[in-house]
Short mmCIF file of C-alpha atoms in Angstrom, two decimals:
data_model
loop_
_atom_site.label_atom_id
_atom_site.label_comp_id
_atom_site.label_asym_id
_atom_site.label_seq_id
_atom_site.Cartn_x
_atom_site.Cartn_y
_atom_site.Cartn_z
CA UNK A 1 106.74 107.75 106.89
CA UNK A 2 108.22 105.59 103.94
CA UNK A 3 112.07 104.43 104.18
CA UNK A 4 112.90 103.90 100.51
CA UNK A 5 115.80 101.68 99.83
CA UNK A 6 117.92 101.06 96.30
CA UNK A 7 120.88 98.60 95.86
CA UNK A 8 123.31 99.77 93.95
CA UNK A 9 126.34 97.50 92.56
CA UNK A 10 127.35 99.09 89.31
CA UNK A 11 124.29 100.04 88.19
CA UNK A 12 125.62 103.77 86.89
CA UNK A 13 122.76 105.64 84.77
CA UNK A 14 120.05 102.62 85.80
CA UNK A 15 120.23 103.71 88.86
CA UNK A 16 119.79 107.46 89.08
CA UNK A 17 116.50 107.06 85.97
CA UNK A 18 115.71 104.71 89.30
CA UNK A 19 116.30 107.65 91.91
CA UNK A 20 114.81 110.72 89.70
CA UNK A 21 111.43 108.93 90.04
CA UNK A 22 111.18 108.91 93.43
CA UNK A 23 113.42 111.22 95.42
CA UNK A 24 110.85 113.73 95.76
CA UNK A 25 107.78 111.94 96.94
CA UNK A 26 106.36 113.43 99.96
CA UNK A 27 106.70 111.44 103.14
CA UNK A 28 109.31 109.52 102.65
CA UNK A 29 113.05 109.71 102.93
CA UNK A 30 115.30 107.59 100.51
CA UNK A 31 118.77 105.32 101.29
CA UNK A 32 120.86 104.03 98.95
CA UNK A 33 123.06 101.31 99.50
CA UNK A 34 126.28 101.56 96.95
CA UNK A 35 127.36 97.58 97.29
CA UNK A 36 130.94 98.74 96.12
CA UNK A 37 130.71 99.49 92.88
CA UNK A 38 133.94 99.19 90.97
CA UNK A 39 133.02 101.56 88.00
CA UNK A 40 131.85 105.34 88.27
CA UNK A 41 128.45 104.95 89.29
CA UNK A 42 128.57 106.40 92.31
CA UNK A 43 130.46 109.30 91.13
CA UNK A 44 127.47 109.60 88.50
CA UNK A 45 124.98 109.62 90.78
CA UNK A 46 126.62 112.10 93.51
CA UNK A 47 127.45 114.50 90.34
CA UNK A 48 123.59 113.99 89.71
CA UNK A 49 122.26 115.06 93.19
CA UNK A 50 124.78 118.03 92.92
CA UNK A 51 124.06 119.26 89.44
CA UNK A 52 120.59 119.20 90.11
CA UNK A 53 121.20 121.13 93.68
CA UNK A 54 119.45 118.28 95.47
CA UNK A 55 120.76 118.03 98.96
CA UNK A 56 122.18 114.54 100.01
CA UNK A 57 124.57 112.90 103.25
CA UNK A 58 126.65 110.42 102.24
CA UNK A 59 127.86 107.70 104.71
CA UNK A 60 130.39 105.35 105.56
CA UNK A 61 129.85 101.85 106.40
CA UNK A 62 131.11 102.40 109.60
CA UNK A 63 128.87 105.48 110.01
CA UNK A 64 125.39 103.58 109.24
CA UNK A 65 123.79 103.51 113.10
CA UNK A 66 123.97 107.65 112.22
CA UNK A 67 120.07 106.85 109.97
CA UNK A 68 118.21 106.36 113.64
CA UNK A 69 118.32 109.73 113.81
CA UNK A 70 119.00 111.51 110.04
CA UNK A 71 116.83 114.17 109.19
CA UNK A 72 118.40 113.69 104.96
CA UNK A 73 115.86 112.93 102.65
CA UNK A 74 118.55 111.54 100.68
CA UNK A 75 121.40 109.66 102.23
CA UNK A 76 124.02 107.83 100.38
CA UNK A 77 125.74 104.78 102.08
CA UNK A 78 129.07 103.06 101.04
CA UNK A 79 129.32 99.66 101.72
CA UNK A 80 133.33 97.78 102.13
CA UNK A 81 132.09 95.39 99.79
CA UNK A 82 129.62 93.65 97.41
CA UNK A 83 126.93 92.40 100.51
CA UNK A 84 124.52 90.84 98.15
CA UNK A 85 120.49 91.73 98.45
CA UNK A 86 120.01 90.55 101.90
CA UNK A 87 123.15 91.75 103.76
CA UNK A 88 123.31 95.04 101.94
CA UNK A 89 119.55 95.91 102.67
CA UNK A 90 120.08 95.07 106.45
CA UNK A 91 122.82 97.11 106.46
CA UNK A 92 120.68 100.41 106.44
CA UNK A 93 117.73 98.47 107.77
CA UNK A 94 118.94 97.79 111.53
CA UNK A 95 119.71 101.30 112.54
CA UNK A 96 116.16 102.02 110.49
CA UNK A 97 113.83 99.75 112.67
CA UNK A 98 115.18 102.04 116.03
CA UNK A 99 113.07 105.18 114.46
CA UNK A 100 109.31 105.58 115.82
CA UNK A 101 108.19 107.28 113.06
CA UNK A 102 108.81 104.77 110.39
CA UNK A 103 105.40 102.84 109.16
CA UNK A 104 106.46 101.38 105.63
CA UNK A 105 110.08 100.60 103.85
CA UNK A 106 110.05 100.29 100.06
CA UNK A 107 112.49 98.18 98.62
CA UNK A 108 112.97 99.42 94.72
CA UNK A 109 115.40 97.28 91.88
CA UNK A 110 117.87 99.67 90.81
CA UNK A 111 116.64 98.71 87.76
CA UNK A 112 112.95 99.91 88.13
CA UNK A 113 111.34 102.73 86.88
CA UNK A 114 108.42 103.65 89.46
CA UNK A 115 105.48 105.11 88.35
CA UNK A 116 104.29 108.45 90.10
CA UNK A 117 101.71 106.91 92.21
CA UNK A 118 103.14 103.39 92.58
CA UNK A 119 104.28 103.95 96.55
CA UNK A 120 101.21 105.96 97.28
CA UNK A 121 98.99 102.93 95.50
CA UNK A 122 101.03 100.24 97.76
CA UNK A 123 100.60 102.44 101.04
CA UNK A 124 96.97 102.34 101.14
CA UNK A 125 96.70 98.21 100.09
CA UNK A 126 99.06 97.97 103.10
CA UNK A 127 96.89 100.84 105.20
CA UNK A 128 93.57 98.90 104.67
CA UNK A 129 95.20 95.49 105.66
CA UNK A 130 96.90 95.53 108.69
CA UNK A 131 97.92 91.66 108.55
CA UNK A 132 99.37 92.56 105.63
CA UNK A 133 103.05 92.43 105.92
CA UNK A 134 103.65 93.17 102.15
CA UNK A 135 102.40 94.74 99.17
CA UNK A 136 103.61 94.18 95.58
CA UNK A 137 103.56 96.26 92.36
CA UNK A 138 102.70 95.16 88.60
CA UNK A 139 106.00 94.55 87.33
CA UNK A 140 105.68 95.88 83.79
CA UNK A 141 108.24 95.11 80.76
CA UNK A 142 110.31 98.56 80.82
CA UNK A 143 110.88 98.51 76.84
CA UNK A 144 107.46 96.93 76.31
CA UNK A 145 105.09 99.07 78.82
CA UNK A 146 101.91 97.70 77.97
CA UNK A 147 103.76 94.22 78.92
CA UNK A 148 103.19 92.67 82.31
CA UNK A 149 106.58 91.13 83.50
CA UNK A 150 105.10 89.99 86.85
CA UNK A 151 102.19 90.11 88.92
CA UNK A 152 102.66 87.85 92.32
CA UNK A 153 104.92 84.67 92.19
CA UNK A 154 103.50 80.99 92.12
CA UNK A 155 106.19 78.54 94.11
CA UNK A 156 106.79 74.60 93.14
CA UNK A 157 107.96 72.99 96.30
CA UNK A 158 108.70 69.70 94.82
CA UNK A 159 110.78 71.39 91.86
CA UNK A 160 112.27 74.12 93.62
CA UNK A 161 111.39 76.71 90.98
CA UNK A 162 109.01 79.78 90.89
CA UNK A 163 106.67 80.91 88.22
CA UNK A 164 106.17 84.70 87.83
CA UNK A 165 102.55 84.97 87.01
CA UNK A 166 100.75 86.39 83.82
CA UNK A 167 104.63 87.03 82.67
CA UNK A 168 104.45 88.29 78.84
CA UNK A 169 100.55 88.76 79.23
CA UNK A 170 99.16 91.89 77.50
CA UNK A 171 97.88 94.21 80.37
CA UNK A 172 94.94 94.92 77.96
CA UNK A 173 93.79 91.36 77.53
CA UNK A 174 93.68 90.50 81.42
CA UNK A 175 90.68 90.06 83.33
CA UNK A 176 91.68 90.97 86.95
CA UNK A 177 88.31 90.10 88.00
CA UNK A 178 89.12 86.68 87.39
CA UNK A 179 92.63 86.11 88.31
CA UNK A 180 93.07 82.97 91.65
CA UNK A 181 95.06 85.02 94.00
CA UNK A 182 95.33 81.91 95.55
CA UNK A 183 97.92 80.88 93.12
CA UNK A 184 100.05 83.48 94.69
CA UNK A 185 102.39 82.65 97.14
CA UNK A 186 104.73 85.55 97.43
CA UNK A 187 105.31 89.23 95.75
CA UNK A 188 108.38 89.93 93.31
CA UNK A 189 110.72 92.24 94.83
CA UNK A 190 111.62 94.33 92.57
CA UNK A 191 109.25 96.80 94.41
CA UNK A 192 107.89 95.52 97.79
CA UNK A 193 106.52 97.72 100.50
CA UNK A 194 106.90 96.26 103.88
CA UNK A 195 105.36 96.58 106.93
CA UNK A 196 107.77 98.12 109.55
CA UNK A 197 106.03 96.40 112.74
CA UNK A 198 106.09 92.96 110.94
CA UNK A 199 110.07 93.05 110.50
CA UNK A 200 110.02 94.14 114.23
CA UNK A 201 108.30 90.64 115.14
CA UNK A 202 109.62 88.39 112.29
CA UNK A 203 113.02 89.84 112.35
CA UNK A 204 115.70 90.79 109.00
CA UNK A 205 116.41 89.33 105.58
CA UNK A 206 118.00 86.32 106.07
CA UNK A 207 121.83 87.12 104.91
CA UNK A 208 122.55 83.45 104.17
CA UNK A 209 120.81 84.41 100.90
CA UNK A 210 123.42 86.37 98.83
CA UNK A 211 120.88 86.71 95.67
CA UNK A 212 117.32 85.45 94.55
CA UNK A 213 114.73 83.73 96.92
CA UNK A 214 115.40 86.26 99.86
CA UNK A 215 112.03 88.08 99.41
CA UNK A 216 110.29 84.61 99.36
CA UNK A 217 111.81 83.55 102.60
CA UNK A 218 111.15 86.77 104.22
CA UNK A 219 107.20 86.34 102.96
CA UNK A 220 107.29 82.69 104.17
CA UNK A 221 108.44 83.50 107.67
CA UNK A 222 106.34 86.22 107.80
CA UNK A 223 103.02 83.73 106.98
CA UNK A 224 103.80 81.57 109.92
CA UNK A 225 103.63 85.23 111.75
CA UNK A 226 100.37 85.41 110.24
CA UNK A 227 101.50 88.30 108.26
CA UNK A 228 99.89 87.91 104.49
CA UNK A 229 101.35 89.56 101.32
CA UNK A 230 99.30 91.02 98.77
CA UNK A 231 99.64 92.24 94.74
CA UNK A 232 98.43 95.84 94.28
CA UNK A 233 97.57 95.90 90.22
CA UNK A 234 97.00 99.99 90.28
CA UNK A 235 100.78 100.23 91.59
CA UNK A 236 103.15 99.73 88.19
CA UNK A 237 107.05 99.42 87.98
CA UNK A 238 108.55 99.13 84.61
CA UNK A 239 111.42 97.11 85.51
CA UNK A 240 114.76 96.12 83.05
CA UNK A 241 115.21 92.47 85.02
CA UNK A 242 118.22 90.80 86.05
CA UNK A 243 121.03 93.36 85.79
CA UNK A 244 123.06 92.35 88.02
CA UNK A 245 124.00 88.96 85.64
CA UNK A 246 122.86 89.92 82.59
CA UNK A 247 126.23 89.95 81.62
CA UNK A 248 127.19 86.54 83.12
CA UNK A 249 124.44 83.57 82.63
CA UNK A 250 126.74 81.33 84.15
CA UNK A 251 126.42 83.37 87.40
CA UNK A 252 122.46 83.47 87.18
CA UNK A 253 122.39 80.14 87.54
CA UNK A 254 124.89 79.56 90.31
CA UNK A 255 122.71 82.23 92.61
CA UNK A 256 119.46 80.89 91.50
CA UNK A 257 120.48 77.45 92.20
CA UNK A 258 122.19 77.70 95.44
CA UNK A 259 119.21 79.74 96.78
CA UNK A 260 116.66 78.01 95.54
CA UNK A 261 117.58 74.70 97.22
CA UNK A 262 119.01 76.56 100.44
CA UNK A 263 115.11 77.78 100.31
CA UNK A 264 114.04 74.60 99.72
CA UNK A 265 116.72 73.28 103.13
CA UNK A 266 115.35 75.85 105.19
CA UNK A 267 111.49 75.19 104.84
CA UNK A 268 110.66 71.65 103.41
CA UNK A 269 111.81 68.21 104.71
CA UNK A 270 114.91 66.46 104.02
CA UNK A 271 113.16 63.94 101.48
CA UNK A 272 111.23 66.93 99.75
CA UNK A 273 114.23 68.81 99.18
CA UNK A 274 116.46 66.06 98.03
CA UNK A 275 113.82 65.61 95.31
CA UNK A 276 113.51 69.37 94.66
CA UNK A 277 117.11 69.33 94.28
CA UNK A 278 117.16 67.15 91.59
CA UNK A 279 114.19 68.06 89.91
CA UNK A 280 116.34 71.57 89.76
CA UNK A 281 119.36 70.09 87.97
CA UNK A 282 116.70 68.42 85.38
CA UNK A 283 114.96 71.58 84.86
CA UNK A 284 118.19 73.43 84.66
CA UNK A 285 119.55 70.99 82.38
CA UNK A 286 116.85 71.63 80.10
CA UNK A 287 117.21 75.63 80.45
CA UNK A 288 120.90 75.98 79.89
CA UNK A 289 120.76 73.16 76.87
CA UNK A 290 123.34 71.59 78.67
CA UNK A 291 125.80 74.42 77.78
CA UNK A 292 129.15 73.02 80.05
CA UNK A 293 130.01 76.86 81.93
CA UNK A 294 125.64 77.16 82.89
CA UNK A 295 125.94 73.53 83.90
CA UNK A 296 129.02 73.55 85.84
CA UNK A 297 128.26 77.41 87.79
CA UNK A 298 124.82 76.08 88.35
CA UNK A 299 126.17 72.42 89.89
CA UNK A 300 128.83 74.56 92.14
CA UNK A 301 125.61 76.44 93.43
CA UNK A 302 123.69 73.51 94.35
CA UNK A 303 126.37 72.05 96.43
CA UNK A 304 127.40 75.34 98.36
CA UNK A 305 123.27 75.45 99.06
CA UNK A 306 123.83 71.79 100.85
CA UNK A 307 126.52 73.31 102.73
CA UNK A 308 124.64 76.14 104.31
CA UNK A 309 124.50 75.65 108.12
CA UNK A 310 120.60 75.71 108.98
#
């Protein structure tokens, strides 16, 4: 069976379009994590479920250890308040990994429109590989569908930045035939399917990570497990991108930053990421134009990132 999961924070209509394509696919059961949302999202999406008479539990905080054993297809969980990615994901994940017949848990951007064969596509890349601790999707433009947004991420150690690969390419134009999956060094995850046993041996998201850079340090500890990741091209998402600070640039940048060189902390050596770090404030430099509220957001990330305890 397939444990889908969806963050919520806010995310109102986004979030059911999200939900509609994939609460009925067979073999799986679906959890969504409301990161309290301070609008009327939530009561959207439970007038949604109910409208359409589709049966759903909905769940406390305090109540989350009741998923080991939940027979819902649908279960709705409120969380006290905004965990981030990481932290709100394990929330529903720990009282997950306790139930035998779990094989595969999707994790799915609010924000993402799944196409109908996208889980089934990433289940069997993840059947046929079984050092394979996760599978990708195409992440395709959602206004542009014939746009690829991502396919597999390309990381720069030395600038502490990652490249999303064949980004803006024309899905027409590409020749998959010829495309270096070495470049690849982890899968977007905007929709990741991951291997249940492999979080049993290399453990949770790490919660340190409030936003960005969590799926590459779960895919990085999960290498030195010997666990690979993979890109499935025949599984497609058509994903918005970057909701959650759309609205506020400033606080892209602080996340961004502050993960990127608490990544950087956590897996390189002191020298390496001292240069990272600074080739990050160049780069950003150059991103932002040097606008002051981008600047100063990004430089207040970057220092809370040197204060993370390792």
């Amino acid at each position: 069976m397939t444990q889908i999961i969806i963050l919520n924070w806010n995310g109102g209509s986004a979030t059911w379009r999200c939900i509609e394509a994939v609460c009925a696919l067979p073999n799986t059961q679906l959890t969504l994590v409301d990161n309290a949302s301070t609008d009327e999202s939530l009561t959207l999406i439970e007038t949604s479920f109910t409208e359409r008479n589709i049966p759903f539990l909905s769940l406390e905080e305090s109540e989350v250890d009741r998923l080991r054993e939940s027979e819902a297809n649908i279960v709705i969980v409120r969380a006290k308040a905004n965990l981030g990615f990481a932290k709100g994901i394990n929330l529903v994940l720990r009282p997950l990994l306790f139930r035998k017949d779990l094989d595969f848990v999707w994790l799915l951007n609010n924000d993402a429109i799944a196409a109908p064969d996208a889980l089934e596509k990433l289940e069997a890349a993840l059947q046929a590989m079984p050092k394979a601790g996760f599978a990708g999707s195409m992440i395709m433009d959602a206004q542009n569908r014939a746009e690829i947004q991502c396919f597999g991420v390309q990381y720069f150690p030395w600038l502490s930045v990652a490249k999303m690969l064949h980004k803006g390419e024309m899905i027409s134009v590409v020749n998959f035939n010829e495309i270096d999956n070495d470049q690849v060094d982890f899968q977007h995850g905007a929709s990741l399917l991951v291997r249940v046993q492999m979080i049993r041996l290399v453990g949770l998201l790490d919660e340190r990570f409030f936003l960005y850079s969590e799926e590459h340090d779960w895919q990085t500890r999960a290498a030195k497990a010997s666990y690979s990741n993979i890109r499935v091209g025949e599984s497609k998402v058509f994903h918005e991108g970057s909701m959650s600070t759309a609205r506020d640039k400033h606080l892209f940048y602080f996340y961004y930053c502050r993960s990127s060189v608490f990544y950087s902390r956590k897996h390189h050596h002191g020298f390496q990421s001292i240069i990272a770090t600074l080739m990050l404030a160049s780069i950003t430099a150059i991103r932002t134009r040097l606008h002051p509220k981008s600047m100063v957001w990004a430089m207040k990330g970057i220092a809370q990132a040197w204060r993370i305890i390792l």
